[in-house]
Each structure stands twice: as C-alpha cells, then as structure tokens.
Tab-separated table of C-alpha atoms in Angstrom:
chain	number	residue	atom	x	y	z
Q	28	MET	CA	4.640	4.965	3.612
Q	29	ALA	CA	3.597	3.974	7.106
Q	30	SER	CA	5.943	1.642	8.886
Q	31	SER	CA	4.452	0.270	12.091
Q	32	ILE	CA	2.998	-3.249	12.098
Q	33	HIS	CA	1.011	-4.672	15.008
Q	34	LEU	CA	-0.178	-8.208	15.625
Q	35	TYR	CA	-3.375	-9.355	17.295
Q	36	GLY	CA	-3.485	-12.981	18.389
Q	37	GLY	CA	-0.670	-13.844	15.997
Q	38	ARG	CA	-2.325	-12.091	13.065
Q	39	ILE	CA	-1.741	-8.692	11.563
Q	40	LEU	CA	-3.891	-5.959	13.096
Q	41	ILE	CA	-6.005	-4.375	10.368
Q	42	ASN	CA	-6.091	-0.594	10.706
Q	43	ILE	CA	-8.938	1.377	9.152
Q	44	ALA	CA	-8.915	5.180	8.928
Q	45	ILE	CA	-12.103	7.217	8.463
Q	46	VAL	CA	-11.687	10.844	7.350
Q	47	ASP	CA	-14.555	13.344	7.194
Q	48	ASN	CA	-14.826	16.955	8.325
Q	49	GLU	CA	-18.338	16.309	9.679
Q	50	LYS	CA	-18.237	14.696	13.115
Q	51	SER	CA	-21.739	13.235	12.752
Q	52	VAL	CA	-20.684	11.404	9.572
Q	53	LEU	CA	-17.553	10.055	11.284
Q	54	GLU	CA	-19.633	8.717	14.161
Q	55	ASN	CA	-22.136	7.118	11.793
Q	56	ILE	CA	-19.454	5.372	9.715
Q	57	ARG	CA	-17.630	4.234	12.845
Q	58	GLU	CA	-20.872	2.839	14.265
Q	59	ILE	CA	-21.506	0.880	11.066
Q	60	LEU	CA	-18.034	-0.668	11.318
Q	61	LEU	CA	-18.320	-1.370	15.036
Q	62	ASN	CA	-21.452	-3.387	14.334
Q	63	LEU	CA	-19.172	-5.733	12.397
Q	64	SER	CA	-16.551	-5.900	15.154
Q	65	GLY	CA	-17.978	-9.079	16.659
Q	66	GLU	CA	-16.596	-10.958	13.659
Q	67	PHE	CA	-13.486	-8.834	13.247
Q	68	LYS	CA	-11.639	-8.635	16.569
Q	69	ASP	CA	-8.365	-7.956	14.736
Q	70	VAL	CA	-9.662	-4.629	13.356
Q	71	HIS	CA	-8.777	-1.201	14.760
Q	72	ILE	CA	-10.568	2.000	13.682
Q	73	ASP	CA	-9.289	5.597	13.850
Q	74	THR	CA	-11.247	8.717	12.858
Q	75	TYR	CA	-9.940	12.072	11.612
Q	76	GLU	CA	-11.802	15.321	10.998
Q	77	LYS	CA	-8.909	16.776	8.973
Q	78	ALA	CA	-7.031	15.263	6.041
Q	79	GLU	CA	-3.782	16.768	7.365
Q	80	ASN	CA	-4.142	14.875	10.654
Q	81	PHE	CA	-4.630	11.587	8.845
Q	82	LEU	CA	-1.562	12.157	6.643
Q	83	VAL	CA	0.562	12.882	9.711
Q	84	ALA	CA	-0.676	9.722	11.453
Q	85	PHE	CA	-0.054	7.714	8.271
Q	86	GLU	CA	3.661	8.394	8.656
Q	87	THR	CA	3.799	6.040	11.638
Q	88	THR	CA	0.718	3.822	11.410
Q	89	ARG	CA	0.081	1.347	8.608
Q	90	TYR	CA	-3.523	1.817	7.473
Q	91	GLN	CA	-4.608	-0.866	5.046
Q	92	ILE	CA	-8.043	0.680	4.427
Q	93	LEU	CA	-8.983	4.363	4.073
Q	94	ILE	CA	-12.609	5.551	4.044
Q	95	SER	CA	-12.842	9.214	3.133
Q	96	ASP	CA	-15.244	11.947	2.215
Q	97	VAL	CA	-14.392	13.587	-1.108
Q	98	ASP	CA	-15.583	17.140	-0.489
Q	99	MET	CA	-13.471	18.475	2.396
Q	100	PRO	CA	-11.888	21.915	3.025
Q	101	GLU	CA	-8.153	22.590	2.631
Q	102	ILE	CA	-7.260	19.145	1.215
Q	103	ASN	CA	-10.084	17.274	-0.501
Q	104	GLY	CA	-10.422	13.506	-0.404
Q	105	ILE	CA	-9.077	12.954	-3.936
Q	106	GLU	CA	-5.875	14.879	-3.222
Q	107	MET	CA	-5.464	13.209	0.162
Q	108	GLY	CA	-5.990	9.818	-1.469
Q	109	LYS	CA	-3.242	10.554	-4.000
Q	110	LYS	CA	-0.837	11.474	-1.187
Q	111	ALA	CA	-1.755	8.299	0.704
Q	112	ARG	CA	-1.261	6.208	-2.443
Q	113	ASP	CA	2.174	7.824	-2.951
Q	114	ARG	CA	3.197	6.579	0.493
Q	115	ASP	CA	1.607	3.155	0.163
Q	116	PRO	CA	0.516	2.026	-3.325
Q	117	ASN	CA	-1.390	-0.890	-1.786
Q	118	ILE	CA	-3.779	1.000	0.494
Q	119	TYR	CA	-7.457	0.345	-0.292
Q	120	ILE	CA	-9.434	3.580	-0.643
Q	121	ILE	CA	-13.211	3.975	-0.386
Q	122	PHE	CA	-14.616	7.384	-1.258
Q	123	LEU	CA	-17.887	8.698	0.161
Q	124	THR	CA	-19.727	11.673	-1.289
Q	125	ALA	CA	-23.132	13.206	-1.794
Q	126	TYR	CA	-22.266	14.202	-5.372
Q	127	VAL	CA	-22.377	11.793	-8.286
Q	128	GLU	CA	-19.983	13.905	-10.391
Q	129	TYR	CA	-17.048	12.970	-8.128
Q	130	ALA	CA	-17.252	9.351	-9.286
Q	131	ILE	CA	-15.247	9.931	-12.482
Q	132	GLU	CA	-12.364	11.572	-10.622
Q	133	SER	CA	-12.278	8.835	-7.975
Q	134	TYR	CA	-12.117	6.155	-10.667
Q	135	ARG	CA	-9.212	7.984	-12.331
Q	136	MET	CA	-7.109	7.467	-9.217
Q	137	GLU	CA	-8.253	3.846	-8.961
Q	138	ALA	CA	-10.191	4.030	-5.717
Q	139	TYR	CA	-11.386	0.614	-4.594
Q	140	GLN	CA	-14.995	1.787	-4.301
Q	141	TYR	CA	-17.083	4.923	-4.654
Q	142	ILE	CA	-20.205	5.119	-2.454
Q	143	LEU	CA	-22.896	7.752	-2.364
Q	144	LYS	CA	-23.554	8.776	1.239
Q	145	GLU	CA	-27.213	7.905	0.860
Q	146	ASP	CA	-26.147	4.293	0.155
Q	147	VAL	CA	-23.540	3.955	2.901
Q	148	GLU	CA	-25.536	1.876	5.374
Q	149	GLU	CA	-26.535	-0.551	2.639
Q	150	ARG	CA	-23.234	-0.911	0.744
Q	151	LEU	CA	-20.407	-0.232	3.198
Q	152	PRO	CA	-20.729	-3.336	5.448
Q	153	GLU	CA	-20.443	-5.761	2.524
Q	154	ILE	CA	-17.503	-3.880	1.005
Q	155	ILE	CA	-15.621	-3.695	4.313
Q	156	GLU	CA	-16.190	-7.385	5.038
Q	157	ARG	CA	-14.728	-8.256	1.636
Q	158	LEU	CA	-11.738	-5.937	2.081
Q	159	ILE	CA	-10.932	-7.217	5.573
Q	160	GLU	CA	-10.772	-10.762	4.243
Q	161	ILE	CA	-8.494	-9.642	1.398
Q	162	VAL	CA	-6.132	-7.876	3.821
Q	163	ARG	CA	-6.242	-10.714	6.352
Q	164	ASN	CA	-5.396	-13.330	3.734
Q	165	HIS	CA	-2.272	-11.461	2.713
Q	166	SER	CA	0.350	-13.023	4.963
Q	167	ILE	CA	3.159	-10.812	6.210
Q	168	LYS	CA	6.610	-12.171	5.414
Q	169	TYR	CA	9.750	-11.021	7.183
Q	170	CYS	CA	13.430	-11.367	6.443
Q	171	TYR	CA	16.667	-10.260	8.077
Q	172	ILE	CA	18.957	-7.974	6.099
Q	173	GLY	CA	22.167	-6.127	6.866
Q	174	SER	CA	25.632	-6.992	8.170
Q	175	ASP	CA	26.351	-9.740	10.702
Q	176	THR	CA	26.747	-7.126	13.428
Q	177	GLN	CA	23.735	-5.018	12.441
Q	178	ARG	CA	20.837	-7.172	11.267
Q	179	VAL	CA	17.454	-5.561	10.612
Q	180	LYS	CA	14.146	-7.419	10.698
Q	181	MET	CA	12.250	-6.158	7.658
Q	182	CYS	CA	8.745	-6.747	6.356
Q	183	GLN	CA	9.287	-7.868	2.760
Q	184	ASP	CA	6.481	-5.605	1.572
Q	185	ASP	CA	8.568	-2.645	2.766
Q	186	ILE	CA	11.487	-3.467	0.446
Q	187	ILE	CA	11.065	-1.235	-2.616
Q	188	TYR	CA	13.970	-2.400	-4.754
Q	189	ILE	CA	17.401	-4.005	-4.506
Q	190	GLN	CA	20.597	-3.141	-6.381
Q	191	LYS	CA	24.159	-4.390	-6.464
Q	192	ALA	CA	26.524	-1.670	-7.647
Q	193	LYS	CA	29.133	-2.705	-10.211
Q	194	GLY	CA	32.520	-3.488	-8.699
Q	195	THR	CA	31.260	-3.832	-5.116
Q	196	LYS	CA	30.608	-6.860	-2.929
Q	197	TYR	CA	27.633	-5.225	-1.236
Q	198	THR	CA	23.993	-5.203	-2.264
Q	199	SER	CA	21.750	-2.280	-1.257
Q	200	PHE	CA	18.164	-2.812	-0.101
Q	201	PHE	CA	16.130	0.372	-0.624
Q	202	THR	CA	13.233	0.225	1.835
Q	203	VAL	CA	10.522	2.507	3.180
Q	204	LYS	CA	12.822	3.102	6.177
Q	205	GLY	CA	15.927	3.873	4.153
Q	206	GLU	CA	18.873	1.979	2.685
Q	207	VAL	CA	20.341	-1.190	4.204
Q	208	ARG	CA	23.465	-2.892	2.810
Q	209	GLU	CA	24.446	-6.542	2.935
Q	210	ARG	CA	27.299	-8.571	1.465
Q	211	ILE	CA	25.202	-10.922	-0.665
Q	212	SER	CA	24.666	-11.722	-4.340
Q	213	ILE	CA	21.451	-10.911	-6.222
Q	214	GLU	CA	20.885	-14.652	-6.714
Q	215	ASN	CA	21.080	-15.282	-2.960
Q	216	VAL	CA	18.772	-12.337	-2.312
Q	217	LEU	CA	16.053	-13.960	-4.426
Q	218	GLU	CA	16.575	-17.264	-2.624
Q	219	LYS	CA	16.193	-15.462	0.702
Q	220	LEU	CA	12.999	-13.634	-0.287
Q	221	MET	CA	11.315	-16.558	-2.070
Q	222	SER	CA	8.543	-14.338	-3.449
Q	223	ASP	CA	7.111	-13.865	-6.937
Q	224	GLU	CA	6.594	-10.180	-6.105
Q	225	PHE	CA	10.309	-9.521	-6.580
Q	226	VAL	CA	11.415	-9.537	-10.228
Q	227	ILE	CA	14.846	-9.128	-11.829
Q	228	VAL	CA	14.902	-6.134	-14.180
Q	229	ASP	CA	18.591	-6.380	-15.090
Q	230	ARG	CA	21.693	-8.249	-13.893
Q	231	SER	CA	22.098	-6.042	-10.838
Q	232	SER	CA	18.567	-4.827	-9.990
Q	233	VAL	CA	15.439	-6.382	-8.480
Q	234	VAL	CA	12.161	-4.501	-7.932
Q	235	ASN	CA	9.151	-5.215	-5.749
Q	236	LEU	CA	6.013	-5.283	-7.911
Q	237	ARG	CA	4.065	-3.787	-5.008
Q	238	HIS	CA	5.974	-0.524	-5.281
Q	239	ILE	CA	5.852	0.040	-9.044
Q	240	MET	CA	3.846	3.161	-9.876
Q	241	LYS	CA	4.336	3.294	-13.656
Q	242	VAL	CA	6.593	2.189	-16.505
Q	243	ARG	CA	7.706	4.410	-19.356
Q	244	ASP	CA	9.766	2.786	-22.116
Q	245	ASN	CA	12.233	0.719	-20.053
Q	246	VAL	CA	12.216	2.976	-16.968
Q	247	ILE	CA	10.366	1.761	-13.864
Q	248	TYR	CA	9.109	4.455	-11.461
Q	249	LEU	CA	8.756	3.389	-7.824
Q	250	SER	CA	6.757	4.526	-4.797
Q	251	ASN	CA	9.723	6.329	-3.213
Q	252	ARG	CA	10.120	8.359	-6.451
Q	253	ASP	CA	13.283	6.504	-7.477
Q	254	ALA	CA	13.546	5.146	-11.019
Q	255	VAL	CA	15.225	1.924	-12.129
Q	256	GLU	CA	16.066	1.001	-15.707
Q	257	ALA	CA	15.227	-2.464	-16.985
Q	258	SER	CA	17.480	-4.052	-19.562
Q	259	HIS	CA	16.169	-4.272	-23.133
Q	260	ALA	CA	16.431	-8.054	-22.884
Q	261	ARG	CA	14.171	-8.191	-19.802
Q	262	ILE	CA	11.710	-5.302	-20.218
Q	263	LYS	CA	9.075	-7.304	-22.107
Q	264	LYS	CA	8.975	-10.006	-19.416
Q	265	VAL	CA	8.997	-7.381	-16.672
Q	266	LYS	CA	5.976	-5.607	-18.195
Q	267	GLU	CA	4.154	-8.943	-18.432
Q	268	ASN	CA	4.814	-9.560	-14.723
Q	269	ILE	CA	3.585	-6.072	-13.834
Q	270	ARG	CA	0.405	-6.436	-15.896
Q	271	LYS	CA	-0.381	-9.818	-14.361
Q	272	TYR	CA	0.252	-8.512	-10.841
Q	273	TRP	CA	-1.957	-5.441	-11.315
Q	274	GLU	CA	-4.770	-7.566	-12.772
Q	275	GLU	CA	-4.711	-9.821	-9.731
Q	276	GLN	CA	-4.874	-7.006	-7.187
C-alpha cells in the first residue's frame, strides 16, 4: 500500500492516477479532469502509459482514485486493479474500455465504475466530482505509537491490526510500514484510536475494518496477507460490523 500523504491548504491532497497505453487517450482524460480543476485545487493528476510504472509509483504515492483502461499489453487493467486493491483495499477504481464484455469482469472485482470510452466525456466528470467529495470528506486521523524514546506519527488508516501477545507487556501495531511496539493495553489502544473502524476480534486482537479482505469461518484475512482468528464468542458481532462497514462504503 502506498504510504506518502501530502496536504494542500490544510487538507489532504487527492491523487488521481490515469493509466492507458495510448497517449492520446491519456491526454484526453487528463484534459477532462483539468477542466474541473478550478473547483478542485487540492487534486493532483499523474498519467502512466504502462501498468508496471503505475504499480511502482503506487509503492510511494497514495492514489485515492485510479482511472484505467482495461485492454492493455503485458498487464491488463483488471489484473493491475487487483494488485492495486491488494496494496490499498480502499482505492476507488474506474475502468474505461471500448468493449462491453469487460463489464462483467470489472464488476467481479468491485470496480467503482465501468465506463465505455464512447461515454467518457459525458459520464466521467460527474463520477469524478462525486468521488473527490467522498475522498475529501474522509478526514485523516493520526496517532502516535511506539516507545517513549521512539514515537512514530501514524495515519490511523495505515494500521492494519493490533495484537498483544500472551505473557508480554507490549502490544504490536502491524501497519503498512511494518511493526511498531508499545507498552499499552488493548483497552487503552481503543481509547487512543477512538474510531469505530477498529473492532475487537478476541481478548488480544483488534483489526481495522478498512483492511479486511475476506472472512472464512472465524478467520479474518487482511490486506497485508496476514490472518487473524476471531473468538467464537465475538465472530458473529465482528461479521455484522464488517457487513455494515462494507455496505456503507
């Protein structure tokens, strides 16, 4: 998942990536978005002719919105979208294509929108305006975690899950940047975070709903490919929280 966060005038900078192997299409899409830039000064746009170049850039830049062609050489848009979603489950993806048959596959991976290229100029501005407002209205919350001598300022969205190992005084925060440990109880962690997106799955584990990819039986699979087991006493409530969260996204 990308890790850099930039602010513009005190607000989060919204990064949009456009990926298409045809330069003329890239320029056209970029021009459509630039026509909206008068209202959206906190928006930055990058273009990529190769899926591989976008995926490399996504390692260090947080893109909230991805606009991509489906039919591309080497790595097609669907496969690239799956890789992007693995790194950041919350990225909004808009697929563009000239072929109607790609719609079913794009829906299977839960793309935000599917647009035929012939309809781009008509549909894309409205969709982007709506998405920018959604992203903008999601406030970024930070917290400090770690030891007294080595505190780390962390975006709460980047915390994947939290665990306190049995018999230890330290709690581990598993984040997109790695593991950070702090001498704190699970109860105090929840007080620090003060967010409904973090749910207790057993006495010693808390997961971030944003990073849940799937649930099988009582095992929760997360965006970093780790798995956490929920207790039998809590799994029903946990699944209810997940369902409600996914419905609201």
